[in-house]
XYZ file of C-alpha atoms in Angstrom:
369
model
C 127.710 127.551 100.372
C 125.945 124.817 102.320
C 127.101 124.156 105.912
C 126.197 121.147 108.085
C 123.646 123.135 110.099
C 121.923 124.360 106.873
C 121.910 120.796 105.599
C 120.292 119.556 108.790
C 117.396 121.987 108.613
C 116.768 120.985 104.929
C 116.729 117.322 106.032
C 114.072 118.308 108.513
C 112.124 120.019 105.734
C 112.519 116.726 103.663
C 111.126 114.648 106.554
C 108.085 116.927 106.726
C 107.515 116.655 102.910
C 107.305 112.882 103.100
C 104.279 113.228 105.453
C 102.406 114.666 102.456
C 103.399 112.073 99.866
C 100.338 110.406 98.195
C 97.739 112.640 99.928
C 98.147 116.009 98.169
C 98.228 114.982 94.562
C 98.381 116.487 91.944
C 100.165 119.127 93.977
C 103.800 118.378 95.069
C 104.663 117.084 98.592
C 106.678 119.876 100.148
C 108.200 120.506 103.504
C 109.156 123.968 105.037
C 111.137 125.058 108.073
C 111.527 128.612 109.370
C 114.643 129.276 111.521
C 115.273 132.433 113.648
C 118.448 132.881 115.708
C 119.331 129.134 115.477
C 115.844 128.063 116.632
C 113.063 126.459 114.604
C 110.013 128.856 114.882
C 107.837 127.309 112.217
C 107.447 124.220 110.211
C 104.881 122.586 107.998
C 103.997 120.389 104.978
C 101.616 120.534 102.033
C 97.992 120.144 103.028
C 95.277 118.624 100.653
C 94.470 120.490 97.501
C 92.738 123.761 98.067
C 94.289 124.181 101.493
C 97.667 125.731 102.645
C 100.969 125.006 100.960
C 103.937 124.027 103.213
C 105.484 127.567 103.291
C 102.241 129.164 104.519
C 101.771 126.460 107.289
C 105.355 127.283 108.552
C 104.897 131.038 108.298
C 101.629 130.971 110.182
C 103.246 128.960 112.936
C 106.285 131.304 113.024
C 104.060 134.456 113.164
C 106.111 137.567 113.848
C 109.292 135.432 114.586
C 109.487 134.845 110.795
C 110.742 138.377 110.247
C 114.428 138.313 109.602
C 114.354 134.562 109.717
C 115.613 131.896 107.203
C 113.223 129.446 105.421
C 114.270 125.992 104.219
C 111.861 124.557 101.674
C 112.115 121.387 99.529
C 110.598 122.936 96.377
C 110.729 126.437 94.778
C 107.825 128.464 96.128
C 104.924 129.115 93.776
C 104.606 132.584 92.284
C 101.070 132.420 90.645
C 97.510 132.517 91.852
C 95.793 129.174 91.812
C 93.548 127.792 94.500
C 95.762 129.624 96.925
C 97.739 132.875 96.760
C 101.432 132.678 95.720
C 103.862 131.563 98.502
C 106.681 133.717 97.157
C 104.642 136.817 97.877
C 103.749 135.420 101.419
C 107.337 134.789 102.193
C 108.339 138.273 101.224
C 105.550 139.842 103.203
C 106.403 137.868 106.286
C 109.947 139.433 106.102
C 112.052 136.196 105.624
C 115.472 137.404 104.744
C 116.929 134.140 103.320
C 115.460 131.077 101.530
C 117.118 127.791 100.834
C 115.492 125.789 98.022
C 116.246 122.086 97.605
C 115.164 122.188 93.877
C 113.424 124.372 91.269
C 109.881 123.471 90.475
C 109.309 121.821 87.061
C 105.789 123.223 86.760
C 105.987 125.645 83.763
C 103.963 128.200 85.736
C 106.866 128.348 88.233
C 110.135 127.000 86.918
C 112.537 129.695 88.185
C 109.881 132.449 88.503
C 109.470 131.841 92.198
C 113.199 132.156 92.684
C 113.133 135.452 90.656
C 110.267 136.811 92.679
C 112.185 136.265 95.952
C 115.309 137.848 94.649
C 113.507 140.894 93.381
C 112.263 141.474 97.040
C 115.959 141.403 98.085
C 115.777 137.916 99.622
C 118.947 135.833 99.393
C 118.097 132.513 97.746
C 120.421 129.327 97.796
C 119.485 126.362 95.605
C 120.453 122.695 95.582
C 120.709 121.451 99.224
C 119.620 117.711 99.150
C 118.306 118.183 95.581
C 118.340 114.418 94.629
C 116.391 113.543 97.817
C 113.864 116.296 97.065
C 113.526 114.941 93.483
C 112.819 111.421 94.664
C 110.131 112.569 97.041
C 108.347 114.229 94.120
C 109.368 111.918 91.307
C 105.708 111.366 90.275
C 104.953 115.032 90.252
C 108.097 115.836 88.215
C 107.227 113.145 85.590
C 103.696 114.377 85.392
C 104.780 117.965 84.897
C 107.424 117.173 82.275
C 105.614 114.486 80.299
C 101.953 114.618 81.087
C 102.008 110.966 82.209
C 101.827 109.219 85.567
C 104.931 107.718 87.320
C 104.518 103.930 87.206
C 105.983 101.678 89.907
C 105.905 97.968 89.500
C 105.859 96.057 92.880
C 106.008 92.271 93.285
C 107.164 89.682 95.711
C 109.172 86.689 94.520
C 110.893 83.603 95.860
C 114.529 82.900 95.608
C 113.850 80.964 92.392
C 111.767 83.924 90.887
C 108.281 82.689 91.399
C 105.202 84.700 92.398
C 102.970 81.678 92.875
C 102.933 77.902 92.910
C 101.710 75.944 89.800
C 98.128 75.963 91.425
C 98.259 79.684 91.701
C 98.701 79.922 95.464
C 100.727 82.875 96.533
C 99.796 83.601 100.206
C 102.093 84.642 101.710
C 105.483 84.711 99.842
C 106.710 87.843 101.638
C 106.576 88.331 105.419
C 104.686 90.677 107.583
C 107.144 93.654 107.462
C 107.217 93.516 103.780
C 103.523 93.432 103.537
C 103.174 96.373 105.875
C 105.566 98.426 103.713
C 103.416 97.363 100.689
C 100.456 99.137 102.398
C 102.570 102.228 102.689
C 103.248 102.055 98.999
C 99.433 102.040 98.405
C 99.104 105.014 100.753
C 101.621 106.885 98.656
C 100.065 106.131 95.302
C 97.120 107.804 93.513
C 96.049 104.570 91.919
C 96.802 100.815 92.408
C 96.464 98.736 89.153
C 96.133 94.915 88.971
C 95.106 92.505 86.309
C 91.955 90.371 86.258
C 93.892 87.149 86.818
C 95.111 88.410 90.224
C 91.476 89.346 91.216
C 90.304 85.823 90.172
C 93.167 84.029 91.963
C 93.737 86.115 95.117
C 90.568 88.285 95.430
C 92.586 91.263 96.856
C 91.034 94.448 98.382
C 93.859 96.716 97.120
C 93.120 99.253 99.874
C 95.410 100.874 102.403
C 94.845 99.494 105.798
C 97.528 100.575 108.279
C 96.214 103.798 109.742
C 97.033 107.523 108.996
C 100.546 109.042 108.631
C 101.586 112.312 110.131
C 97.867 113.150 111.048
C 96.914 113.279 107.374
C 93.369 112.183 106.523
C 93.632 108.718 104.946
C 92.858 108.850 101.176
C 92.302 105.505 99.497
C 93.976 105.032 96.132
C 91.826 104.540 93.031
C 91.669 100.796 92.430
C 92.085 99.907 88.665
C 91.470 96.507 87.329
C 92.707 95.626 83.773
C 90.024 93.259 82.398
C 89.742 93.292 78.632
C 87.102 90.494 78.589
C 85.022 91.604 81.657
C 85.743 88.521 83.743
C 85.840 90.303 87.064
C 83.127 88.794 89.426
C 80.633 91.347 90.720
C 81.234 89.715 94.119
C 84.965 90.395 94.238
C 86.290 91.997 97.350
C 87.791 95.027 95.371
C 84.224 96.381 95.172
C 83.961 96.577 98.920
C 84.330 100.155 100.234
C 86.277 102.455 100.969
C 87.499 103.917 97.759
C 86.522 103.823 94.109
C 87.101 101.105 91.509
C 87.725 101.582 87.754
C 87.581 98.678 85.371
C 89.457 99.011 82.180
C 87.584 96.797 79.810
C 87.577 96.029 76.130
C 84.968 97.210 73.655
C 83.619 93.632 73.121
C 82.291 93.123 76.763
C 78.642 92.256 76.624
C 76.026 94.778 77.858
C 74.727 92.502 80.593
C 78.179 92.021 81.979
C 78.756 95.742 82.030
C 75.421 96.402 83.824
C 76.301 93.810 86.589
C 79.756 95.325 87.042
C 78.343 98.812 87.205
C 75.809 97.578 89.735
C 78.613 96.190 91.778
C 80.074 99.621 92.059
C 82.629 99.871 89.304
C 83.180 102.649 86.962
C 83.850 101.291 83.455
C 86.444 102.587 81.075
C 86.180 101.030 77.527
C 89.427 100.922 75.755
C 90.838 99.305 72.484
C 92.119 95.810 73.173
C 94.373 93.335 71.443
C 95.330 89.767 72.305
C 93.306 89.929 75.613
C 94.989 93.117 76.841
C 93.585 96.707 76.908
C 95.692 99.491 75.363
C 97.835 100.324 78.432
C 99.199 103.566 77.020
C 95.697 104.777 76.529
C 94.878 103.745 80.059
C 97.794 105.761 81.526
C 96.846 108.808 79.456
C 93.322 108.583 80.589
C 94.386 108.355 84.186
C 96.685 111.352 83.788
C 93.584 113.454 82.409
C 92.113 112.547 85.831
C 95.055 114.110 87.603
C 96.479 110.657 88.585
C 100.262 111.378 88.892
C 101.478 108.001 90.579
C 100.545 104.419 89.898
C 101.468 101.347 91.852
C 101.137 98.088 89.715
C 100.607 94.989 91.803
C 100.866 92.308 89.141
C 100.290 89.714 87.965
C 102.773 88.504 85.457
C 100.609 89.181 82.365
C 99.933 92.791 83.215
C 103.505 93.385 84.317
C 104.862 91.794 81.208
C 102.726 93.965 78.987
C 103.883 97.095 80.820
C 107.585 96.147 80.538
C 107.112 95.158 76.961
C 105.638 98.677 76.343
C 108.343 100.404 78.157
C 105.809 102.032 80.558
C 107.548 101.198 83.922
C 109.582 103.841 85.639
C 110.588 102.156 88.948
C 110.717 98.531 90.237
C 110.229 97.471 93.857
C 110.868 93.728 94.449
C 110.730 91.757 97.673
C 112.772 88.597 97.512
C 111.704 85.921 100.097
C 113.996 83.140 101.311
C 111.630 80.585 99.929
C 111.985 78.152 96.959
C 108.741 76.935 95.244
C 110.205 75.191 92.175
C 108.197 73.740 89.278
C 108.358 74.692 85.588
C 104.713 75.634 85.590
C 104.974 77.928 88.689
C 104.195 81.632 87.813
C 106.917 84.189 87.313
C 106.585 87.914 88.040
C 106.998 89.272 84.599
C 105.553 87.434 81.569
C 104.844 89.120 78.229
C 107.040 88.782 75.139
C 110.400 89.608 76.926
C 113.561 90.073 74.932
C 115.659 87.694 72.815
C 119.084 88.651 74.148
C 120.292 89.702 77.621
C 121.822 92.806 76.087
C 118.300 93.890 75.209
C 117.107 93.472 78.847
C 115.958 96.462 80.812
C 118.312 97.351 83.577
C 117.865 99.329 86.758
C 119.907 102.203 87.947
C 120.136 104.034 91.342
C 119.599 100.628 92.955
C 118.873 100.438 96.651
C 118.749 97.312 98.901
C 116.970 97.030 102.240
C 115.945 94.125 104.578
C 112.389 93.735 105.753
C 112.543 90.873 108.357
C 113.748 87.900 106.472
C 112.935 89.432 103.091
C 115.233 91.666 100.987
C 113.817 94.544 98.976
C 115.562 95.720 95.777
C 114.374 98.942 94.238
C 115.660 100.999 91.347
C 114.676 103.020 88.369
C 114.343 101.575 84.886
C 117.140 102.855 82.622
C 115.310 103.817 79.401
């Protein structure tokens, strides 16, 4: 069913979809290509919410050349009226004769109905080209649609002996420049970046994306979230510097004067139940999902990561391993928390990928629940 030429056009659509990742949430990142007589006559990717979907961008570029053409799109076209008209209807009106879909949309408002709408118009539909790649591009959207919760990625850099900092807390820089640049892309692709108060106190990070725009898309800063049950974040911390918004997840026992100082510094406060110095992380994720946050990048430290792993809230792990040895029994490790008693109980990763970034090695994979 799928020949090499067809697969190449779908690869092009997938490349376009990647340009929209992180900038169009809670919508999916979609790419579309229109082909007529072996020539690409239109292409596009999802624009920010309220603007055009990928299919419409491609059709507008193709104009009259779309009639009798073939569309390759990374996700099933929508078939309902939202902030924009249905794409399935626009495809039929444009005279497209054949549509190749990488995957069916998990949104209950679509989920096969877009395919049905196309077929009712006499359009030939083929499903499944590069399906796995399409799912990975929209892994956050798919989890959000099927569970109502955001997709959580834990990212950390460690030495060869598994340390994230020395015994004094110094951690700059374990990973090299190429790895840190990729870390900025991960922020660009996330709706929110979360860290713990200990990281703020030790490293004073900004948690912003600072590597320029991608694909001409207007740069959108992720929401910066600090988990701080006791309200220890200094109002002078760099995280409060613009651009972007800051949310502090605090416990209910934080004093009024502390809350007033943090609010004055520019933080939005979210009071949550807390226990043993950690706010209820499940409640935090649910609250973020209610705000249409579909993807979260967690940037440590060990206490926060340990709690997330203990609660089985992590979906994906991205680890940079640097050819450095720190040593020391008191040096900090990436994942603290309670952990497990036996190796057989340990969380394992599947679909593991390994890449090099300069002298560093990145290992990423999905937590096998």
